[in-house]
Amino acid sequence: MKKTALVLIFVTIFSKFIGLLREVTLAYFYGASNVSDAYLVALTIPAVLFSFVGTGIVTGFIPIYQDRKIRGSVDEALKFTNNLINIVFIIITIMIMIAYVFVNQIVFAFASGFEKETFEMAVRFTKVSLISSYFIAIVFILSGFLQANELYNITSLIGLPLNVVIILSIFMSYKYDLNWLPYGIVFSALGQVLFLLLFSRRVGYKHRFIFKIRDDNIYKLIKISMPVIIGVLFYQLNVLIDRTLASRLAMGGISALNYSNKIVDFVQGIFVISVTTISYPLISKHIVNNNFSQVRVVLKDSIGMILLLVIPASIGSMFFSKEIITMLYGRGAIDTIGLELISKVFFMYSIGMIAFGLKEGISKVFYAMQDSKTPMRNAIIGYIVNAILSVVLSIYLGIEGIALATSISMFVITFFLFVSLRRKIGAFGFLHIIKAILKISISSFFMGVVSKTFYGMVLNHIGPSLALLFSILLAIMIYFTIIYIFKIEDVDVTARSIIEKIKGSEVM
């Protein structure tokens, strides 16, 4: 699993880099302005209204698909996939019709602090972007289908067509007409579907009109998905609260949250999602075969990889928050005040990177066991904490308080998940995990101190961008040297994987 994760990380880096370039492009042309705020609301609304359904569906889809494929046949698994897509298509149609009727109220709920001009722009953009909901739903199902068939690299690249189209639409909107912004949202989602269909057909997928609501597999999917949907719904309500608060605190507040959060998503997408994308189908397969000893092995490996990669990324982001934001967004339409605000928000989000990574890794085990109620209960507790803290901390810290509340709530959720999972499957190396966290944290902190000192020494000689680049390279070398000396198991495996890849390349 670790070797596959390593390859997937490199693939994901490329895809996520294009995604980050999308945010940099938006910031360059529109900064933290009323246009960027209206656009981000239009981009967020379809995701909030429909992605929680998609997340719940794909979470339940993989274990059921694996079950039908192993205990039934490939044809049964494909029939289930087609039936699900057709049912979801009808559901999305109904939801879009309702959303169009209440579009003004929906936009107001997401950004009650908008002035009239910004509000009307957001409504106009949202009426177009709602069409993308059809494609968002299909993307979730086809991604699950490809992951269940072990095509992890393909699903990691789905951001490529999405982000390329959005980047082009941002450029077109600035040069010609603002309406290219919402059009880009729709065409980018369509591009993802076409991309996934191309590879899905190669592993046997062919769309057939099968519509059977009274299907035991659909009932089972609903049973698994509903708690996930409720949990994600609470998360999306938190997003709504955060963005509403941000819209009231400052013009461009929503954009500040978005720009900083996208960098955190970039890190999480590279390291956490790469690992869990592989571990989830493996765990599902082992659970179907009642092989819980292997479940614990895969879980231990995935947590080890997440800790190994996310802790230094988190601490490094805190040490260089201002420098990273300045390098990425310090040009175009964003001024010095905007950069300062985004860097502070980014620092607060960085605190929660570790907790988010562990939460994702542990939650997948429950979903594989078709127990989605436990993660839902724990998540709801965390999201209630987040909502309360967002309101309270925003009073004292402004927009930064919203980001800090999110980080704290992630730690709350992760703690309860750890406790619940230990009760569910027994010991899975908790002391090993604690020991690894301590070693990796000490190594990462030392890495941060040395690389930050180095940055200050060379800044005036080579400029901020090169100084940051060389500091990051130095940090990576220092970090892996120290943890290799500490004899952390996952480092040895990763090092051997890299050496084997290099040798394999030389042979080719």
PDB file of N, CA and C in Angstrom, residues 129-172:
ATOM      1  N   SER A 129     -24.774  28.227 -12.175  1.00  0.00           N
ATOM      2  CA  SER A 129     -23.924  27.197 -11.569  1.00  0.00           C
ATOM      3  C   SER A 129     -24.716  25.995 -11.050  1.00  0.00           C
ATOM      4  N   LEU A 130     -26.010  26.176 -10.758  1.00  0.00           N
ATOM      5  CA  LEU A 130     -26.826  25.057 -10.264  1.00  0.00           C
ATOM      6  C   LEU A 130     -26.881  23.888 -11.254  1.00  0.00           C
ATOM      7  N   ILE A 131     -26.726  24.193 -12.541  1.00  0.00           N
ATOM      8  CA  ILE A 131     -26.757  23.132 -13.562  1.00  0.00           C
ATOM      9  C   ILE A 131     -25.618  22.138 -13.349  1.00  0.00           C
ATOM     10  N   SER A 132     -24.518  22.605 -12.777  1.00  0.00           N
ATOM     11  CA  SER A 132     -23.359  21.732 -12.552  1.00  0.00           C
ATOM     12  C   SER A 132     -23.661  20.611 -11.569  1.00  0.00           C
ATOM     13  N   SER A 133     -24.761  20.726 -10.834  1.00  0.00           N
ATOM     14  CA  SER A 133     -25.112  19.715  -9.835  1.00  0.00           C
ATOM     15  C   SER A 133     -25.299  18.335 -10.451  1.00  0.00           C
ATOM     16  N   TYR A 134     -25.840  18.281 -11.686  1.00  0.00           N
ATOM     17  CA  TYR A 134     -25.983  16.996 -12.375  1.00  0.00           C
ATOM     18  C   TYR A 134     -24.631  16.295 -12.481  1.00  0.00           C
ATOM     19  N   PHE A 135     -23.648  17.051 -12.901  1.00  0.00           N
ATOM     20  CA  PHE A 135     -22.328  16.474 -13.156  1.00  0.00           C
ATOM     21  C   PHE A 135     -21.584  16.164 -11.861  1.00  0.00           C
ATOM     22  N   ILE A 136     -21.804  16.991 -10.836  1.00  0.00           N
ATOM     23  CA  ILE A 136     -21.162  16.750  -9.535  1.00  0.00           C
ATOM     24  C   ILE A 136     -21.578  15.390  -8.986  1.00  0.00           C
ATOM     25  N   ALA A 137     -22.866  15.079  -9.075  1.00  0.00           N
ATOM     26  CA  ALA A 137     -23.380  13.810  -8.553  1.00  0.00           C
ATOM     27  C   ALA A 137     -22.779  12.620  -9.291  1.00  0.00           C
ATOM     28  N   ILE A 138     -22.706  12.715 -10.634  1.00  0.00           N
ATOM     29  CA  ILE A 138     -22.162  11.607 -11.432  1.00  0.00           C
ATOM     30  C   ILE A 138     -20.673  11.430 -11.158  1.00  0.00           C
ATOM     31  N   VAL A 139     -19.971  12.540 -10.955  1.00  0.00           N
ATOM     32  CA  VAL A 139     -18.536  12.475 -10.646  1.00  0.00           C
ATOM     33  C   VAL A 139     -18.294  11.664  -9.377  1.00  0.00           C
ATOM     34  N   PHE A 140     -19.108  11.877  -8.358  1.00  0.00           N
ATOM     35  CA  PHE A 140     -18.956  11.133  -7.105  1.00  0.00           C
ATOM     36  C   PHE A 140     -19.097   9.623  -7.343  1.00  0.00           C
ATOM     37  N   ILE A 141     -20.121   9.239  -8.089  1.00  0.00           N
ATOM     38  CA  ILE A 141     -20.374   7.802  -8.300  1.00  0.00           C
ATOM     39  C   ILE A 141     -19.290   7.168  -9.158  1.00  0.00           C
ATOM     40  N   LEU A 142     -18.907   7.817 -10.264  1.00  0.00           N
ATOM     41  CA  LEU A 142     -17.875   7.260 -11.136  1.00  0.00           C
ATOM     42  C   LEU A 142     -16.515   7.220 -10.446  1.00  0.00           C
ATOM     43  N   SER A 143     -16.257   8.177  -9.568  1.00  0.00           N
ATOM     44  CA  SER A 143     -15.008   8.147  -8.798  1.00  0.00           C
ATOM     45  C   SER A 143     -14.975   6.924  -7.893  1.00  0.00           C
ATOM     46  N   GLY A 144     -16.106   6.652  -7.236  1.00  0.00           N
ATOM     47  CA  GLY A 144     -16.196   5.462  -6.396  1.00  0.00           C
ATOM     48  C   GLY A 144     -16.032   4.194  -7.210  1.00  0.00           C
ATOM     49  N   PHE A 145     -16.613   4.177  -8.418  1.00  0.00           N
ATOM     50  CA  PHE A 145     -16.511   3.018  -9.306  1.00  0.00           C
ATOM     51  C   PHE A 145     -15.054   2.752  -9.683  1.00  0.00           C
ATOM     52  N   LEU A 146     -14.321   3.792 -10.030  1.00  0.00           N
ATOM     53  CA  LEU A 146     -12.916   3.630 -10.423  1.00  0.00           C
ATOM     54  C   LEU A 146     -12.045   3.244  -9.236  1.00  0.00           C
ATOM     55  N   GLN A 147     -12.323   3.807  -8.069  1.00  0.00           N
ATOM     56  CA  GLN A 147     -11.557   3.443  -6.876  1.00  0.00           C
ATOM     57  C   GLN A 147     -11.796   1.978  -6.512  1.00  0.00           C
ATOM     58  N   ALA A 148     -13.042   1.532  -6.636  1.00  0.00           N
ATOM     59  CA  ALA A 148     -13.359   0.133  -6.337  1.00  0.00           C
ATOM     60  C   ALA A 148     -12.659  -0.812  -7.302  1.00  0.00           C
ATOM     61  N   ASN A 149     -12.340  -0.297  -8.504  1.00  0.00           N
ATOM     62  CA  ASN A 149     -11.600  -1.090  -9.490  1.00  0.00           C
ATOM     63  C   ASN A 149     -10.100  -0.763  -9.468  1.00  0.00           C
ATOM     64  N   GLU A 150      -9.664  -0.111  -8.372  1.00  0.00           N
ATOM     65  CA  GLU A 150      -8.247   0.148  -8.080  1.00  0.00           C
ATOM     66  C   GLU A 150      -7.567   1.061  -9.099  1.00  0.00           C
ATOM     67  N   LEU A 151      -8.334   1.958  -9.758  1.00  0.00           N
ATOM     68  CA  LEU A 151      -7.749   2.966 -10.643  1.00  0.00           C
ATOM     69  C   LEU A 151      -7.607   4.269  -9.867  1.00  0.00           C
ATOM     70  N   TYR A 152      -6.728   4.244  -8.859  1.00  0.00           N
ATOM     71  CA  TYR A 152      -6.597   5.383  -7.944  1.00  0.00           C
ATOM     72  C   TYR A 152      -6.023   6.616  -8.649  1.00  0.00           C
ATOM     73  N   ASN A 153      -5.066   6.413  -9.527  1.00  0.00           N
ATOM     74  CA  ASN A 153      -4.410   7.546 -10.181  1.00  0.00           C
ATOM     75  C   ASN A 153      -5.394   8.369 -11.010  1.00  0.00           C
ATOM     76  N   ILE A 154      -6.366   7.692 -11.626  1.00  0.00           N
ATOM     77  CA  ILE A 154      -7.338   8.392 -12.465  1.00  0.00           C
ATOM     78  C   ILE A 154      -8.202   9.322 -11.625  1.00  0.00           C
ATOM     79  N   THR A 155      -8.690   8.816 -10.487  1.00  0.00           N
ATOM     80  CA  THR A 155      -9.551   9.650  -9.638  1.00  0.00           C
ATOM     81  C   THR A 155      -8.776  10.814  -9.030  1.00  0.00           C
ATOM     82  N   SER A 156      -7.461  10.653  -8.885  1.00  0.00           N
ATOM     83  CA  SER A 156      -6.648  11.746  -8.353  1.00  0.00           C
ATOM     84  C   SER A 156      -6.438  12.852  -9.381  1.00  0.00           C
ATOM     85  N   LEU A 157      -6.697  12.535 -10.649  1.00  0.00           N
ATOM     86  CA  LEU A 157      -6.492  13.510 -11.720  1.00  0.00           C
ATOM     87  C   LEU A 157      -7.776  14.214 -12.152  1.00  0.00           C
ATOM     88  N   ILE A 158      -8.906  13.916 -11.484  1.00  0.00           N
ATOM     89  CA  ILE A 158     -10.171  14.511 -11.937  1.00  0.00           C
ATOM     90  C   ILE A 158     -10.193  16.025 -11.740  1.00  0.00           C
ATOM     91  N   GLY A 159      -9.317  16.535 -10.874  1.00  0.00           N
ATOM     92  CA  GLY A 159      -9.247  17.978 -10.707  1.00  0.00           C
ATOM     93  C   GLY A 159      -8.635  18.675 -11.900  1.00  0.00           C
ATOM     94  N   LEU A 160      -7.945  17.914 -12.746  1.00  0.00           N
ATOM     95  CA  LEU A 160      -7.249  18.513 -13.891  1.00  0.00           C
ATOM     96  C   LEU A 160      -8.211  19.152 -14.886  1.00  0.00           C
ATOM     97  N   PRO A 161      -9.196  18.420 -15.441  1.00  0.00           N
ATOM     98  CA  PRO A 161     -10.132  19.075 -16.371  1.00  0.00           C
ATOM     99  C   PRO A 161     -10.938  20.178 -15.695  1.00  0.00           C
ATOM    100  N   LEU A 162     -11.308  19.966 -14.431  1.00  0.00           N
ATOM    101  CA  LEU A 162     -12.079  20.969 -13.700  1.00  0.00           C
ATOM    102  C   LEU A 162     -11.316  22.282 -13.606  1.00  0.00           C
ATOM    103  N   ASN A 163     -10.069  22.204 -13.161  1.00  0.00           N
ATOM    104  CA  ASN A 163      -9.309  23.423 -12.890  1.00  0.00           C
ATOM    105  C   ASN A 163      -8.821  24.117 -14.156  1.00  0.00           C
ATOM    106  N   VAL A 164      -8.494  23.345 -15.191  1.00  0.00           N
ATOM    107  CA  VAL A 164      -8.070  23.954 -16.456  1.00  0.00           C
ATOM    108  C   VAL A 164      -9.211  24.778 -17.045  1.00  0.00           C
ATOM    109  N   VAL A 165     -10.418  24.212 -17.035  1.00  0.00           N
ATOM    110  CA  VAL A 165     -11.575  24.925 -17.581  1.00  0.00           C
ATOM    111  C   VAL A 165     -11.893  26.165 -16.747  1.00  0.00           C
ATOM    112  N   ILE A 166     -11.817  26.050 -15.421  1.00  0.00           N
ATOM    113  CA  ILE A 166     -12.117  27.202 -14.562  1.00  0.00           C
ATOM    114  C   ILE A 166     -11.083  28.318 -14.759  1.00  0.00           C
ATOM    115  N   ILE A 167      -9.814  27.948 -14.877  1.00  0.00           N
ATOM    116  CA  ILE A 167      -8.771  28.951 -15.121  1.00  0.00           C
ATOM    117  C   ILE A 167      -9.057  29.701 -16.422  1.00  0.00           C
ATOM    118  N   LEU A 168      -9.421  28.970 -17.471  1.00  0.00           N
ATOM    119  CA  LEU A 168      -9.754  29.595 -18.751  1.00  0.00           C
ATOM    120  C   LEU A 168     -10.969  30.503 -18.620  1.00  0.00           C
ATOM    121  N   SER A 169     -11.970  30.065 -17.848  1.00  0.00           N
ATOM    122  CA  SER A 169     -13.182  30.872 -17.687  1.00  0.00           C
ATOM    123  C   SER A 169     -12.911  32.158 -16.907  1.00  0.00           C
ATOM    124  N   ILE A 170     -11.997  32.086 -15.925  1.00  0.00           N
ATOM    125  CA  ILE A 170     -11.627  33.301 -15.177  1.00  0.00           C
ATOM    126  C   ILE A 170     -10.961  34.308 -16.102  1.00  0.00           C
ATOM    127  N   PHE A 171     -10.054  33.812 -16.942  1.00  0.00           N
ATOM    128  CA  PHE A 171      -9.386  34.689 -17.913  1.00  0.00           C
ATOM    129  C   PHE A 171     -10.392  35.293 -18.887  1.00  0.00           C
ATOM    130  N   MET A 172     -11.311  34.454 -19.410  1.00  0.00           N
ATOM    131  CA  MET A 172     -12.320  34.927 -20.367  1.00  0.00           C
ATOM    132  C   MET A 172     -13.254  35.950 -19.730  1.00  0.00           C
TER     133      MET A 172
END
